[in-house]
């Protein structure tokens, strides 16, 4: 499933995603060869992710959102709404248990 999502996202955002993926692979190789420490590799990967996130075009974002919606993946607002409902139910349960 995760691999299917990854493939769909790569198709959606185009060749920049492939280049990004290759860059991350190269960082991993440098770490495995001892050319970079694990912490340096993590830092470099995080920098690549930040750079990639900042260079997404609006069309890339729309494509990504469409793919995620088609796959029925929960969005951040959906999760936030559910978390709030859970908190509300917990408060109600706490009130009932103190009333009993």
C-alpha atoms as an extended CHARMM CRD file, in Angstrom:
* protein
*
       100  EXT
         1         1  UNK       CA              0.0000000000        0.0000000000        0.0000000000  PROA      1               0.0000000000
         2         2  UNK       CA              2.7280000000        2.4600000000        0.9760000000  PROA      2               0.0000000000
         3         3  UNK       CA              4.6190000000        1.6830000000       -2.2100000000  PROA      3               0.0000000000
         4         4  UNK       CA              1.4390000000        2.2730000000       -4.2550000000  PROA      4               0.0000000000
         5         5  UNK       CA              0.9520000000        5.6580000000       -2.5890000000  PROA      5               0.0000000000
         6         6  UNK       CA              4.5800000000        6.5260000000       -3.2310000000  PROA      6               0.0000000000
         7         7  UNK       CA              4.2760000000        5.6420000000       -6.9140000000  PROA      7               0.0000000000
         8         8  UNK       CA              1.0920000000        7.6830000000       -7.2880000000  PROA      8               0.0000000000
         9         9  UNK       CA              2.7130000000       10.6890000000       -5.6820000000  PROA      9               0.0000000000
        10        10  UNK       CA              5.7730000000       10.4080000000       -7.8860000000  PROA      10              0.0000000000
        11        11  UNK       CA              3.5640000000       10.3550000000      -10.9630000000  PROA      11              0.0000000000
        12        12  UNK       CA              1.6250000000       13.3370000000       -9.6780000000  PROA      12              0.0000000000
        13        13  UNK       CA              4.5180000000       15.6330000000       -8.9090000000  PROA      13              0.0000000000
        14        14  UNK       CA              6.6600000000       14.6650000000      -11.8670000000  PROA      14              0.0000000000
        15        15  UNK       CA             10.3470000000       14.5340000000      -12.4460000000  PROA      15              0.0000000000
        16        16  UNK       CA             11.2610000000       16.7860000000       -9.5170000000  PROA      16              0.0000000000
        17        17  UNK       CA             10.0750000000       14.0670000000       -7.1920000000  PROA      17              0.0000000000
        18        18  UNK       CA             12.2200000000       11.5030000000       -8.9680000000  PROA      18              0.0000000000
        19        19  UNK       CA             15.2420000000       13.7920000000       -8.6820000000  PROA      19              0.0000000000
        20        20  UNK       CA             14.4730000000       14.2900000000       -4.9940000000  PROA      20              0.0000000000
        21        21  UNK       CA             14.1760000000       10.5350000000       -4.4750000000  PROA      21              0.0000000000
        22        22  UNK       CA             17.5390000000        9.9780000000       -6.1480000000  PROA      22              0.0000000000
        23        23  UNK       CA             19.1080000000       12.6760000000       -3.9820000000  PROA      23              0.0000000000
        24        24  UNK       CA             17.8390000000       10.9620000000       -0.8350000000  PROA      24              0.0000000000
        25        25  UNK       CA             19.1930000000        7.6370000000       -2.1020000000  PROA      25              0.0000000000
        26        26  UNK       CA             22.6220000000        9.2480000000       -2.6110000000  PROA      26              0.0000000000
        27        27  UNK       CA             22.5580000000       10.6270000000        0.9380000000  PROA      27              0.0000000000
        28        28  UNK       CA             21.7320000000        7.1300000000        2.2260000000  PROA      28              0.0000000000
        29        29  UNK       CA             24.6430000000        5.6890000000        0.2250000000  PROA      29              0.0000000000
        30        30  UNK       CA             27.0370000000        8.2880000000        1.6300000000  PROA      30              0.0000000000
        31        31  UNK       CA             25.9200000000        7.4060000000        5.1530000000  PROA      31              0.0000000000
        32        32  UNK       CA             26.3040000000        3.6690000000        4.5310000000  PROA      32              0.0000000000
        33        33  UNK       CA             29.8190000000        4.2230000000        3.1280000000  PROA      33              0.0000000000
        34        34  UNK       CA             30.8030000000        6.2940000000        6.1350000000  PROA      34              0.0000000000
        35        35  UNK       CA             31.2540000000        9.5080000000        4.1440000000  PROA      35              0.0000000000
        36        36  UNK       CA             28.5520000000       11.1550000000        6.2700000000  PROA      36              0.0000000000
        37        37  UNK       CA             27.5070000000       10.4760000000        9.8400000000  PROA      37              0.0000000000
        38        38  UNK       CA             23.9380000000        9.3610000000       10.4870000000  PROA      38              0.0000000000
        39        39  UNK       CA             23.0990000000       12.7480000000       12.0040000000  PROA      39              0.0000000000
        40        40  UNK       CA             24.6070000000       14.5740000000        9.0110000000  PROA      40              0.0000000000
        41        41  UNK       CA             22.5920000000       12.3400000000        6.6940000000  PROA      41              0.0000000000
        42        42  UNK       CA             19.3820000000       13.0520000000        8.6070000000  PROA      42              0.0000000000
        43        43  UNK       CA             20.0790000000       16.7790000000        8.5560000000  PROA      43              0.0000000000
        44        44  UNK       CA             20.7910000000       16.7540000000        4.8250000000  PROA      44              0.0000000000
        45        45  UNK       CA             17.6520000000       14.7140000000        4.1380000000  PROA      45              0.0000000000
        46        46  UNK       CA             15.5680000000       17.1430000000        6.2060000000  PROA      46              0.0000000000
        47        47  UNK       CA             17.0400000000       20.0500000000        4.2410000000  PROA      47              0.0000000000
        48        48  UNK       CA             16.1630000000       18.2840000000        0.9780000000  PROA      48              0.0000000000
        49        49  UNK       CA             12.6040000000       17.7240000000        2.1950000000  PROA      49              0.0000000000
        50        50  UNK       CA             12.2390000000       21.3720000000        3.1790000000  PROA      50              0.0000000000
        51        51  UNK       CA             13.6170000000       22.4720000000       -0.1780000000  PROA      51              0.0000000000
        52        52  UNK       CA             11.2920000000       20.1150000000       -2.0270000000  PROA      52              0.0000000000
        53        53  UNK       CA              8.2690000000       21.2780000000       -0.0140000000  PROA      53              0.0000000000
        54        54  UNK       CA              9.0450000000       24.8890000000       -0.7420000000  PROA      54              0.0000000000
        55        55  UNK       CA              9.3520000000       24.2870000000       -4.4890000000  PROA      55              0.0000000000
        56        56  UNK       CA              6.0310000000       22.5120000000       -5.0600000000  PROA      56              0.0000000000
        57        57  UNK       CA              3.9380000000       24.3920000000       -7.5600000000  PROA      57              0.0000000000
        58        58  UNK       CA              0.2410000000       24.9620000000       -7.0590000000  PROA      58              0.0000000000
        59        59  UNK       CA             -0.4100000000       22.4580000000       -9.8450000000  PROA      59              0.0000000000
        60        60  UNK       CA              1.7370000000       19.8660000000       -8.0330000000  PROA      60              0.0000000000
        61        61  UNK       CA             -0.2110000000       20.4940000000       -4.8300000000  PROA      61              0.0000000000
        62        62  UNK       CA             -3.5480000000       20.1560000000       -6.6280000000  PROA      62              0.0000000000
        63        63  UNK       CA             -2.4390000000       16.9080000000       -8.2350000000  PROA      63              0.0000000000
        64        64  UNK       CA             -1.2390000000       15.5600000000       -4.9040000000  PROA      64              0.0000000000
        65        65  UNK       CA             -4.5030000000       16.5220000000       -3.1860000000  PROA      65              0.0000000000
        66        66  UNK       CA             -6.5010000000       14.8540000000       -5.9770000000  PROA      66              0.0000000000
        67        67  UNK       CA             -4.5160000000       11.6230000000       -5.6520000000  PROA      67              0.0000000000
        68        68  UNK       CA             -4.9240000000       11.5840000000       -1.8760000000  PROA      68              0.0000000000
        69        69  UNK       CA             -8.6590000000       12.2820000000       -2.1230000000  PROA      69              0.0000000000
        70        70  UNK       CA             -9.0680000000        9.5360000000       -4.6960000000  PROA      70              0.0000000000
        71        71  UNK       CA             -7.2650000000        7.1400000000       -2.3780000000  PROA      71              0.0000000000
        72        72  UNK       CA             -9.6000000000        8.2460000000        0.4390000000  PROA      72              0.0000000000
        73        73  UNK       CA             -6.7200000000        9.3240000000        2.6950000000  PROA      73              0.0000000000
        74        74  UNK       CA             -7.7810000000       11.3220000000        5.7500000000  PROA      74              0.0000000000
        75        75  UNK       CA             -6.8230000000       14.9750000000        5.6110000000  PROA      75              0.0000000000
        76        76  UNK       CA             -5.4200000000       16.9420000000        8.5460000000  PROA      76              0.0000000000
        77        77  UNK       CA             -8.7680000000       18.6670000000        9.1860000000  PROA      77              0.0000000000
        78        78  UNK       CA            -10.5480000000       15.2890000000        9.3170000000  PROA      78              0.0000000000
        79        79  UNK       CA             -8.0840000000       14.0530000000       11.9180000000  PROA      79              0.0000000000
        80        80  UNK       CA             -8.3530000000       17.2790000000       13.9340000000  PROA      80              0.0000000000
        81        81  UNK       CA            -12.1570000000       17.0230000000       13.9120000000  PROA      81              0.0000000000
        82        82  UNK       CA            -12.0280000000       13.4200000000       15.1270000000  PROA      82              0.0000000000
        83        83  UNK       CA             -9.5460000000       14.3080000000       17.8700000000  PROA      83              0.0000000000
        84        84  UNK       CA            -11.8910000000       17.0440000000       19.0870000000  PROA      84              0.0000000000
        85        85  UNK       CA            -14.8400000000       14.6340000000       19.1130000000  PROA      85              0.0000000000
        86        86  UNK       CA            -12.8020000000       12.1110000000       21.1100000000  PROA      86              0.0000000000
        87        87  UNK       CA            -11.8710000000       14.7980000000       23.6550000000  PROA      87              0.0000000000
        88        88  UNK       CA            -15.5140000000       15.8250000000       23.9450000000  PROA      88              0.0000000000
        89        89  UNK       CA            -16.5930000000       12.2200000000       24.5390000000  PROA      89              0.0000000000
        90        90  UNK       CA            -13.8450000000       11.7650000000       27.1260000000  PROA      90              0.0000000000
        91        91  UNK       CA            -15.0950000000       14.8730000000       28.9670000000  PROA      91              0.0000000000
        92        92  UNK       CA            -18.6350000000       13.4890000000       28.9210000000  PROA      92              0.0000000000
        93        93  UNK       CA            -17.4260000000       10.1420000000       30.2820000000  PROA      93              0.0000000000
        94        94  UNK       CA            -15.4240000000       11.8790000000       33.0090000000  PROA      94              0.0000000000
        95        95  UNK       CA            -18.4850000000       13.9250000000       33.9850000000  PROA      95              0.0000000000
        96        96  UNK       CA            -20.6740000000       10.8120000000       34.1370000000  PROA      96              0.0000000000
        97        97  UNK       CA            -18.1680000000        8.9330000000       36.2550000000  PROA      97              0.0000000000
        98        98  UNK       CA            -17.8840000000       11.8130000000       38.7400000000  PROA      98              0.0000000000
        99        99  UNK       CA            -21.6970000000       12.1570000000       38.8710000000  PROA      99              0.0000000000
       100       100  UNK       CA            -22.1610000000        8.4430000000       39.6310000000  PROA      100             0.0000000000
